[in-house]
PDB file of C-alpha atoms in Angstrom:
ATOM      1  CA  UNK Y 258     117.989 354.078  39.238  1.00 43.00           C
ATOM      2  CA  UNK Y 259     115.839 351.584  40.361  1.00 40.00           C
ATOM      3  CA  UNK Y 260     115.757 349.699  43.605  1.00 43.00           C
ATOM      4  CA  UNK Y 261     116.073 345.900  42.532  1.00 41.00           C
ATOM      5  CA  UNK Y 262     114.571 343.316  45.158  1.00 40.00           C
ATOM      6  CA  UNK Y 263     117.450 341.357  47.234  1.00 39.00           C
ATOM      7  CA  UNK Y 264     116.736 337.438  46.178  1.00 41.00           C
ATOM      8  CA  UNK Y 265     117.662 334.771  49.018  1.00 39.00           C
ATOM      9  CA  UNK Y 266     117.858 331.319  48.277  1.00 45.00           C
ATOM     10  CA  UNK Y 267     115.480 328.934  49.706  1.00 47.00           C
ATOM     11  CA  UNK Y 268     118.591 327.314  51.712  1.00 47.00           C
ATOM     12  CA  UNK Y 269     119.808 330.275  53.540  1.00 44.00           C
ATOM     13  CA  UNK Y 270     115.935 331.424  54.249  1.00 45.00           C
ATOM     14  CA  UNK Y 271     115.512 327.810  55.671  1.00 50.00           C
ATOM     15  CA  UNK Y 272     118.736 328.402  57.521  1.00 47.00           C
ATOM     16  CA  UNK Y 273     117.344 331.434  59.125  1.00 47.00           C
ATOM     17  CA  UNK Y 274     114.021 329.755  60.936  1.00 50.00           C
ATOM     18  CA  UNK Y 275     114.059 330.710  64.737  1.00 51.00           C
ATOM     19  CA  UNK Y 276     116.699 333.377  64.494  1.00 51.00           C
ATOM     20  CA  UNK Y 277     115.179 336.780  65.868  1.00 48.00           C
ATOM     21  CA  UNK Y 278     113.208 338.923  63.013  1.00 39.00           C
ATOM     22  CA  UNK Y 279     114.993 341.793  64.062  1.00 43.00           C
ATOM     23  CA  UNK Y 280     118.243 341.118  62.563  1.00 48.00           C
ATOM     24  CA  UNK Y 281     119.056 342.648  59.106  1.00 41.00           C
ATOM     25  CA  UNK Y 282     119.213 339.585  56.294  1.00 40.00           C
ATOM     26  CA  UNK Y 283     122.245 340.886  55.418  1.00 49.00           C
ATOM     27  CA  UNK Y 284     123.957 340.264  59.350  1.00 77.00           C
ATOM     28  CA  UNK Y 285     122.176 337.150  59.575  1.00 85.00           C
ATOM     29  CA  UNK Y 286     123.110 335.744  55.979  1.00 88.00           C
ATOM     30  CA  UNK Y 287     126.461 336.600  56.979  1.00 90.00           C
ATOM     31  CA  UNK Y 288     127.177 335.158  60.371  1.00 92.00           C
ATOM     32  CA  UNK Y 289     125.188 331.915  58.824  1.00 93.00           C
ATOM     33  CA  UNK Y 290     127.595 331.888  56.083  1.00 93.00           C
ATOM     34  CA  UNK Y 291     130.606 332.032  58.791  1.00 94.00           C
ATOM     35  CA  UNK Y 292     129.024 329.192  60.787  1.00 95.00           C
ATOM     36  CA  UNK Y 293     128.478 327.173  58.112  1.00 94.00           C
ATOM     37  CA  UNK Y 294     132.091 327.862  56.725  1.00 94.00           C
ATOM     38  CA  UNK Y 295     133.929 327.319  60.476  1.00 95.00           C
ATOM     39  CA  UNK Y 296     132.246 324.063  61.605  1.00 95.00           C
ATOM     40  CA  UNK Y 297     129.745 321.049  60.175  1.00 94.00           C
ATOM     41  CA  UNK Y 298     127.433 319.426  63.101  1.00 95.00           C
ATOM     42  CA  UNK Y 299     129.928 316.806  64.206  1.00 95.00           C
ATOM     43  CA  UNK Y 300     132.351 319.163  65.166  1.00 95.00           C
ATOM     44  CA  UNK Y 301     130.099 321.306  66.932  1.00 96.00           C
ATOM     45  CA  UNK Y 302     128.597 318.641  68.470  1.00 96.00           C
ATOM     46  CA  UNK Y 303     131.817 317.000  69.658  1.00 96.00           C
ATOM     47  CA  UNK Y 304     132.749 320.428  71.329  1.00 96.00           C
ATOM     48  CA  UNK Y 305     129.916 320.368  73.331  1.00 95.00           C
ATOM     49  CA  UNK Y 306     130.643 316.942  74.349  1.00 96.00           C
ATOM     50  CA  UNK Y 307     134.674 317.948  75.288  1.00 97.00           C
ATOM     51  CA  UNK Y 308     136.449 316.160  73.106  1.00 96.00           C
ATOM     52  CA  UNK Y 309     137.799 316.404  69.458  1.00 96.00           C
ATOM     53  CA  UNK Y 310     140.387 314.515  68.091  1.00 96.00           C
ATOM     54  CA  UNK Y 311     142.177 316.654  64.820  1.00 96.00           C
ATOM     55  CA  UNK Y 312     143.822 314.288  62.411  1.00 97.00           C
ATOM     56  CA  UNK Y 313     147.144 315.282  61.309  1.00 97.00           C
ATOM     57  CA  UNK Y 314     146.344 315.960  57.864  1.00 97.00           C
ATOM     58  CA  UNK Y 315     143.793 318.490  58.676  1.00 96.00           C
ATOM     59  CA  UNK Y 316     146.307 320.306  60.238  1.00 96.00           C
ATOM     60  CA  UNK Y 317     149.007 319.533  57.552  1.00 97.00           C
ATOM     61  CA  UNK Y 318     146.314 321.289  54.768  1.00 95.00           C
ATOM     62  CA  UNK Y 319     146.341 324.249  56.940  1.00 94.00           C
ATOM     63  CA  UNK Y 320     149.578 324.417  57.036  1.00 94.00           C
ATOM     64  CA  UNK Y 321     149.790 323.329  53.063  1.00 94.00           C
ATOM     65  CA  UNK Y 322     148.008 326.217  52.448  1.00 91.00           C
ATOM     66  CA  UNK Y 323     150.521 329.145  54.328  1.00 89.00           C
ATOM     67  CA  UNK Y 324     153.561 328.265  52.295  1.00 89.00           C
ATOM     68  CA  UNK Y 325     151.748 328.412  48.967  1.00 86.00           C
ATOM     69  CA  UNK Y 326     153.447 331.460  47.983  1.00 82.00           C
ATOM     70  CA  UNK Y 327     156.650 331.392  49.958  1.00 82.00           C
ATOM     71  CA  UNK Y 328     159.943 331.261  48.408  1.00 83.00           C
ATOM     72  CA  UNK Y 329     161.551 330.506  51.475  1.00 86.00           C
ATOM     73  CA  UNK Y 330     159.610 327.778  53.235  1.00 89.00           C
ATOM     74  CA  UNK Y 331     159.205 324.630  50.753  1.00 90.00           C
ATOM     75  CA  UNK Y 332     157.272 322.288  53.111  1.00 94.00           C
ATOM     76  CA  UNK Y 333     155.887 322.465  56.507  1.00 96.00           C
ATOM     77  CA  UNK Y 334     154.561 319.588  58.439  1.00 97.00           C
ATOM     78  CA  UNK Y 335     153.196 318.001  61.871  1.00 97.00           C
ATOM     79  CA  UNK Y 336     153.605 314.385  62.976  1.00 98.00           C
ATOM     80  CA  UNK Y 337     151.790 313.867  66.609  1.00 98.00           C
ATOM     81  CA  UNK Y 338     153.261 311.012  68.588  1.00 97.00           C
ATOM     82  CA  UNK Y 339     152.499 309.521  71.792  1.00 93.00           C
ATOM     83  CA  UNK Y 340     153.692 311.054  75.237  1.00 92.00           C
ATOM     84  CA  UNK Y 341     152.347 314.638  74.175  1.00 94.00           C
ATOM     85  CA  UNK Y 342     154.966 315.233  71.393  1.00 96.00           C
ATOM     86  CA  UNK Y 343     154.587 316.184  67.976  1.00 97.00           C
ATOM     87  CA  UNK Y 344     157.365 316.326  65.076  1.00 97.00           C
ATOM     88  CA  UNK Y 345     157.674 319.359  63.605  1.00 96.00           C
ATOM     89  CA  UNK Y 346     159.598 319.362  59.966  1.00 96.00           C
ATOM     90  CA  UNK Y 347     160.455 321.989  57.851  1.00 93.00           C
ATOM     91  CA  UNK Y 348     162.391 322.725  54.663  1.00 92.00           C
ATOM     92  CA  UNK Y 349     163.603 325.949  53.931  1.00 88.00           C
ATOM     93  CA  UNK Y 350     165.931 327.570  51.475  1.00 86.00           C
ATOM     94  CA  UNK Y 351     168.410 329.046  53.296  1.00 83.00           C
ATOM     95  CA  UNK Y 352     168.381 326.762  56.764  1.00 82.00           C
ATOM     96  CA  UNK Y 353     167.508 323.363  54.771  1.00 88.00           C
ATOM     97  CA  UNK Y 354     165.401 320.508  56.458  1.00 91.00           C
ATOM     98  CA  UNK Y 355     164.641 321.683  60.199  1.00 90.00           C
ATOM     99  CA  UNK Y 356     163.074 318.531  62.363  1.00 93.00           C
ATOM    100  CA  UNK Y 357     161.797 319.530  66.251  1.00 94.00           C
ATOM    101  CA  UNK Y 358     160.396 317.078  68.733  1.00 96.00           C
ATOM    102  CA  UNK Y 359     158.558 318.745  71.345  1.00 96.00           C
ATOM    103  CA  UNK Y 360     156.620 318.413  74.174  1.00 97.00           C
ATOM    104  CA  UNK Y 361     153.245 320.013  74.342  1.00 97.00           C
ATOM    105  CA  UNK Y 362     153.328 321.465  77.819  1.00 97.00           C
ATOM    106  CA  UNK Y 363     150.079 323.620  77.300  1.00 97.00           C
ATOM    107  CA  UNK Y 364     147.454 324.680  75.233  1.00 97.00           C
ATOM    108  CA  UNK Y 365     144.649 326.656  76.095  1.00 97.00           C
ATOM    109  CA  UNK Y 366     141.963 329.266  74.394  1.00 97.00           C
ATOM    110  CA  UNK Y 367     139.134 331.166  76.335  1.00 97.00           C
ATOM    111  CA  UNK Y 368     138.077 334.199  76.170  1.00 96.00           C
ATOM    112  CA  UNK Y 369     140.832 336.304  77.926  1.00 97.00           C
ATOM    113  CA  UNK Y 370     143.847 333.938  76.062  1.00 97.00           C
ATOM    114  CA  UNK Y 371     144.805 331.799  73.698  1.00 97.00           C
ATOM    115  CA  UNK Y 372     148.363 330.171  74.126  1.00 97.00           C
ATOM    116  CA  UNK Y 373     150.699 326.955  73.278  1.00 97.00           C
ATOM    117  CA  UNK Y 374     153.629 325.938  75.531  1.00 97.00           C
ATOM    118  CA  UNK Y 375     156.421 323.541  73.813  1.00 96.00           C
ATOM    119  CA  UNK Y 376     159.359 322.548  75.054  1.00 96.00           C
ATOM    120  CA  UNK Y 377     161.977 321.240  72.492  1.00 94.00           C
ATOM    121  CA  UNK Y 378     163.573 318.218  73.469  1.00 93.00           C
ATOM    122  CA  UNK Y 379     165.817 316.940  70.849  1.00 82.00           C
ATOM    123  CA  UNK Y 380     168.105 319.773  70.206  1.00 78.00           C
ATOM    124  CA  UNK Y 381     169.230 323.356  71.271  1.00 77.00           C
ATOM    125  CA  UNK Y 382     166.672 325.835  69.304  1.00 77.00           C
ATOM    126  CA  UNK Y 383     168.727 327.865  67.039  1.00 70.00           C
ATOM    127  CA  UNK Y 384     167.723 332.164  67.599  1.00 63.00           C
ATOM    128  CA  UNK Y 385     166.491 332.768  63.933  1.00 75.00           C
ATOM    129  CA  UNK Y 386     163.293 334.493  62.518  1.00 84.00           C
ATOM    130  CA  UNK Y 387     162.340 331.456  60.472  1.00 86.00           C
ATOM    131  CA  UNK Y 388     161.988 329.227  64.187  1.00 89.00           C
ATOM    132  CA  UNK Y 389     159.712 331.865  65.300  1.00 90.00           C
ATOM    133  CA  UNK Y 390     157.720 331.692  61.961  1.00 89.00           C
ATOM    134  CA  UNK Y 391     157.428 328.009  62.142  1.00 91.00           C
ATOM    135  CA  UNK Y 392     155.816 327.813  65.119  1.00 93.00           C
ATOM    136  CA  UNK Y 393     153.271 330.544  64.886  1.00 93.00           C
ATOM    137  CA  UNK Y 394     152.090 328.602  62.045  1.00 93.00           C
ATOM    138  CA  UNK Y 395     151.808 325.585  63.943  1.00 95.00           C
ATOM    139  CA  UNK Y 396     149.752 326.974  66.487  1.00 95.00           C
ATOM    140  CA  UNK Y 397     147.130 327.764  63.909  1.00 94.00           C
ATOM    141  CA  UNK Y 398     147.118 324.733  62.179  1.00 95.00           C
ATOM    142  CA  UNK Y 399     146.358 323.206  65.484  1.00 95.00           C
ATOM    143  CA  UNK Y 400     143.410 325.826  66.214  1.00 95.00           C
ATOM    144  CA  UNK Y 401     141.628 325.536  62.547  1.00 93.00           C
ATOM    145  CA  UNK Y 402     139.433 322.940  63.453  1.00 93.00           C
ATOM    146  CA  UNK Y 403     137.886 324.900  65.366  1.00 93.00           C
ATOM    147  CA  UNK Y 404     138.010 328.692  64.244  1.00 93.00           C
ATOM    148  CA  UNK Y 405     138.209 327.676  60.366  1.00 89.00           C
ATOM    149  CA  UNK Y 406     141.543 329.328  58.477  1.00 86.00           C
ATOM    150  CA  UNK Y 407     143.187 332.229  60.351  1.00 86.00           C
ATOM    151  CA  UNK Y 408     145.500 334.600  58.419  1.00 77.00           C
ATOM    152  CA  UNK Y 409     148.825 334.228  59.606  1.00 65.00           C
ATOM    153  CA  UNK Y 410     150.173 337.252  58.565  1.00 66.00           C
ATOM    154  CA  UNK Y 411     149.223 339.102  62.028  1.00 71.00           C
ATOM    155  CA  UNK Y 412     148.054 338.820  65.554  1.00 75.00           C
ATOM    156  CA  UNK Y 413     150.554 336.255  66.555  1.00 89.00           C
ATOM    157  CA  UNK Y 414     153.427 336.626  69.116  1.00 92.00           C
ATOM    158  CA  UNK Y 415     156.532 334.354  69.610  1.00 93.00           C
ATOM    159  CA  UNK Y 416     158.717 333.938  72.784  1.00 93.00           C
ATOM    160  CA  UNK Y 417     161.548 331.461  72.533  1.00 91.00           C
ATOM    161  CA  UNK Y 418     163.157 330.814  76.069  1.00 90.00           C
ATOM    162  CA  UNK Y 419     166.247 328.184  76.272  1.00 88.00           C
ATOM    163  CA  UNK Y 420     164.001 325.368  74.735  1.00 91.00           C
ATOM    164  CA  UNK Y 421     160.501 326.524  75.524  1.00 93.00           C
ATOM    165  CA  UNK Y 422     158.534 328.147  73.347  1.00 94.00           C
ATOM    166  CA  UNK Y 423     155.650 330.410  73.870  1.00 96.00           C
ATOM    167  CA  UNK Y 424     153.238 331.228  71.204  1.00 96.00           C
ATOM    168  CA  UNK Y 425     150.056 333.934  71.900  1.00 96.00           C
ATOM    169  CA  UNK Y 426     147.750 333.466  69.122  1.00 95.00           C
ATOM    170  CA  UNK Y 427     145.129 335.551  71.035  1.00 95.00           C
ATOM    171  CA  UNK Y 428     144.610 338.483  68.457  1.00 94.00           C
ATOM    172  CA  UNK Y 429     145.147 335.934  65.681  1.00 93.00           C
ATOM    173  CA  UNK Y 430     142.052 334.504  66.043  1.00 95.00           C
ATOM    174  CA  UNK Y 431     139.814 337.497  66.894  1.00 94.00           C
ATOM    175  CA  UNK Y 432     140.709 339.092  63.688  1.00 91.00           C
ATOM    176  CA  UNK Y 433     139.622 335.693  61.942  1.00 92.00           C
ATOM    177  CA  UNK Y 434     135.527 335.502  60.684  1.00 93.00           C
ATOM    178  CA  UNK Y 435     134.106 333.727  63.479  1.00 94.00           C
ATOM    179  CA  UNK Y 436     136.075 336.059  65.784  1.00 94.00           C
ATOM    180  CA  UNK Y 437     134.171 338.590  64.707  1.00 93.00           C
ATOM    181  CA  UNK Y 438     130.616 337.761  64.452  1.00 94.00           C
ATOM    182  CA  UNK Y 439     128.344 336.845  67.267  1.00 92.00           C
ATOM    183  CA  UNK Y 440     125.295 334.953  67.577  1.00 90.00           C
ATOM    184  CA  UNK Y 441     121.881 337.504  69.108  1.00 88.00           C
ATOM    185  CA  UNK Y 442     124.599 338.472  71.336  1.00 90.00           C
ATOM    186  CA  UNK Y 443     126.680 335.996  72.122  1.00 94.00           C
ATOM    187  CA  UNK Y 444     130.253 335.744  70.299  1.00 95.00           C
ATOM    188  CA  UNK Y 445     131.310 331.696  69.347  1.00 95.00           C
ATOM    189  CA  UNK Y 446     134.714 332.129  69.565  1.00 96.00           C
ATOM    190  CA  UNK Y 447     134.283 333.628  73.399  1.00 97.00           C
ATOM    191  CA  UNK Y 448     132.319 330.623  74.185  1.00 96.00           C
ATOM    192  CA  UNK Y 449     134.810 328.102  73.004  1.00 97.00           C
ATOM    193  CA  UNK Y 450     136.718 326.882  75.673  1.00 97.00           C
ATOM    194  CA  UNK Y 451     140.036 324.648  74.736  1.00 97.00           C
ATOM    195  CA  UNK Y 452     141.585 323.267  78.044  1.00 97.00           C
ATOM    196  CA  UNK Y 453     144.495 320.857  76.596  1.00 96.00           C
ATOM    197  CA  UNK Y 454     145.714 319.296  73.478  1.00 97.00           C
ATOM    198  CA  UNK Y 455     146.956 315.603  73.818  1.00 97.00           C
ATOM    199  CA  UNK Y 456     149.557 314.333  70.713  1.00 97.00           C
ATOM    200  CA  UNK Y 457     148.446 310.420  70.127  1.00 96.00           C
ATOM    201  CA  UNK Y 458     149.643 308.743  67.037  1.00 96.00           C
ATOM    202  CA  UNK Y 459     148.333 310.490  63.959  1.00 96.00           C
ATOM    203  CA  UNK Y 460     146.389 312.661  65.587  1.00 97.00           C
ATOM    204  CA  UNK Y 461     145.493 315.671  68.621  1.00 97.00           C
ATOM    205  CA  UNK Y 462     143.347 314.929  71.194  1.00 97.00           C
ATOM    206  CA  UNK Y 463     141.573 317.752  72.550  1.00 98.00           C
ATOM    207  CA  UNK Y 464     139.713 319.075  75.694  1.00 98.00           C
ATOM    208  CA  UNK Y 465     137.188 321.300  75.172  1.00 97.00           C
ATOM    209  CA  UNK Y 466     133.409 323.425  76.096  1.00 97.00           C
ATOM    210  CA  UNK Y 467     130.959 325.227  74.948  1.00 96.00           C
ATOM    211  CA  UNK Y 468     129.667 327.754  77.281  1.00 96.00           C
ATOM    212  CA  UNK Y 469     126.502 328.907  75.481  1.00 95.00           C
ATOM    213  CA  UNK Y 470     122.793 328.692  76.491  1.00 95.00           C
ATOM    214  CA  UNK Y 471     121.105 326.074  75.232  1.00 95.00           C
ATOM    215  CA  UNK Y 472     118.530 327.671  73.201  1.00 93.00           C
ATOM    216  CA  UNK Y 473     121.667 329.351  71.312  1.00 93.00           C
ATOM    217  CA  UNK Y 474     123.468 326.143  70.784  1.00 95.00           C
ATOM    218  CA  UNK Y 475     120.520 324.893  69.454  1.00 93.00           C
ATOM    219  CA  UNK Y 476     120.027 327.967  66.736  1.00 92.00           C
ATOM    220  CA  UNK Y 477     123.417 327.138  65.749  1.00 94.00           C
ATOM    221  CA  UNK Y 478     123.440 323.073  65.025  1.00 94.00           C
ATOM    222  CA  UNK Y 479     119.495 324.255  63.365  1.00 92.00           C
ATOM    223  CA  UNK Y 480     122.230 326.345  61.023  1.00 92.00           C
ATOM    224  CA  UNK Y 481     124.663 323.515  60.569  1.00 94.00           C
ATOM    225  CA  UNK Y 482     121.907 320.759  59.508  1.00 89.00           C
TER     226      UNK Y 482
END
C-alpha cells in the first residue's frame, strides 16, 4: 500500500498562519473547523465586548431542529417579552398546546456551572416528564449562540420546585464540539463567561466575557476572518 500525501486546501492552510508549528494538521484543521462552525467574527467580537443580543428565531431554529423526529412534541417555541419573561409554547400529542410565562431569574455559564432559573408565573406547573423535557431544550436553544448545536439527548438535569425551575446544562455543553477542543492550551468554552440573560421584545439580551489572553483571542478572530 502506498502512503498517499494529505492535500489541505489553500483556505484552511491560510487559516492556520500564527498557530504554533507543533500542532498536528490534523488537531489544528479540526479545532479550526469547530471555531469556524461555533461562531463568525461578530459574535466573537460582541462577546468580548459583553453583550449579545440572540434573536428569537435563532433560538426557535434550534429548537426547530430537536423535534424533527419526535412523535410526541409537534412544535416548540420561545417568545421573549419585556420585564425578563419569555413565552414558552408547546404542542404535544398527548398534553395538547402547553403555554408558560416565566420569569428569567438567572442564567449563568463559567467554567465550574452552567444554569437557568425560571419561575412560572401564569399557572401551577403540572409534575410530568414532557415539562421537564421542554425546558431542557430551552436552555439550549438559549446557549447555541454561543456553543453552536448541543445534543440534547444527555448532560442535562431538571429540578422543578413549586413554580421554579432549575435547569443544569453543565455537562451538556462540555460534551458539545467546542467543549471539547482547546486553543494551544486554552479551552473556549472555559473562557466564556455568561453573567445574565435579559428577555426584551423579540429578542435575549445577554451579559457576557471572554477571559482569554490577547494574543489567543487574536489567533481565533485571525481563524474567523
Amino acid at each position: 500500500m502506498i502512503d498517499m500525501p494529505v492535500i489541505i486546501a489553500d483556505h484552511v492552510i491560510d487559516s492556520m498562519k500564527g498557530w504554533s508549528i507543533e500542532e498536528s494538521i490534523p488537531n489544528v484543521s479540526h479545532v479550526i473547523g469547530v471555531l469556524k462552525e461555533t461562531w463568525d467574527l461578530q459574535t466573537f467580537t460582541n462577546l468580548e465586548r459583553g453583550k449579545v443580543a440572540v434573536p428569537d428565531d435563532v433560538m426557535n431554529e434550534y429548537l426547530a431542529s430537536t423535534i424533527e423526529d419526535s412523535e410526541e412534541i409537534k412544535e416548540l417555541s420561545i417568545t421573549s417579552l419585556e420585564d425578563h419573561k419569555l413565552k414558552i409554547t408547546a404542542l404535544t400529542k398527548k398534553a395538547g398546546r402547553m403555554v408558560f410565562i416565566c420569569h428569567v431569574k438567572q442564567f449563568e455559564h463559567n467554567k465550574d456551572s452552567s444554569f437557568m432559573k425560571l419561575k412560572i408565573v401564569d399557572k401551577k406547573l403540572p409534575d410530568k416528564p414532557i415539562v421537564s423535557w421542554i425546558f431542557s431544550k430551552v436552555s439550549l436553544a438559549m446557549v447555541t449562540k454561543f456553543v453552536g448545536h448541543v445534543d440534547p439527548g444527555y448532560g442535562l438535569g431538571v429540578k422543578i420546585a413549586g413554580n421554579e425551575v432549575t435547569i443544569d446544562f453543565h455537562q451538556a455543553l462540555y460534551n458539545s464540539k467546542i467543549g471539547r477542543i482547546d486553543v494551544l492550551g486554552y479551552k473556549p468554552l472555559d473562557a466564556v463567561t455568561i453573567k445574565e440573560a435579559v428577555p426584551e421584545n423579540g429578542f435575549v439580551n445577554f451579559t457576557t466575557a471572554v477571559e482569554l489572553p490577547n494574543e489567543i483571542k487574536d489567533r481565533i478572530k485571525n481563524v474567523l476572518l
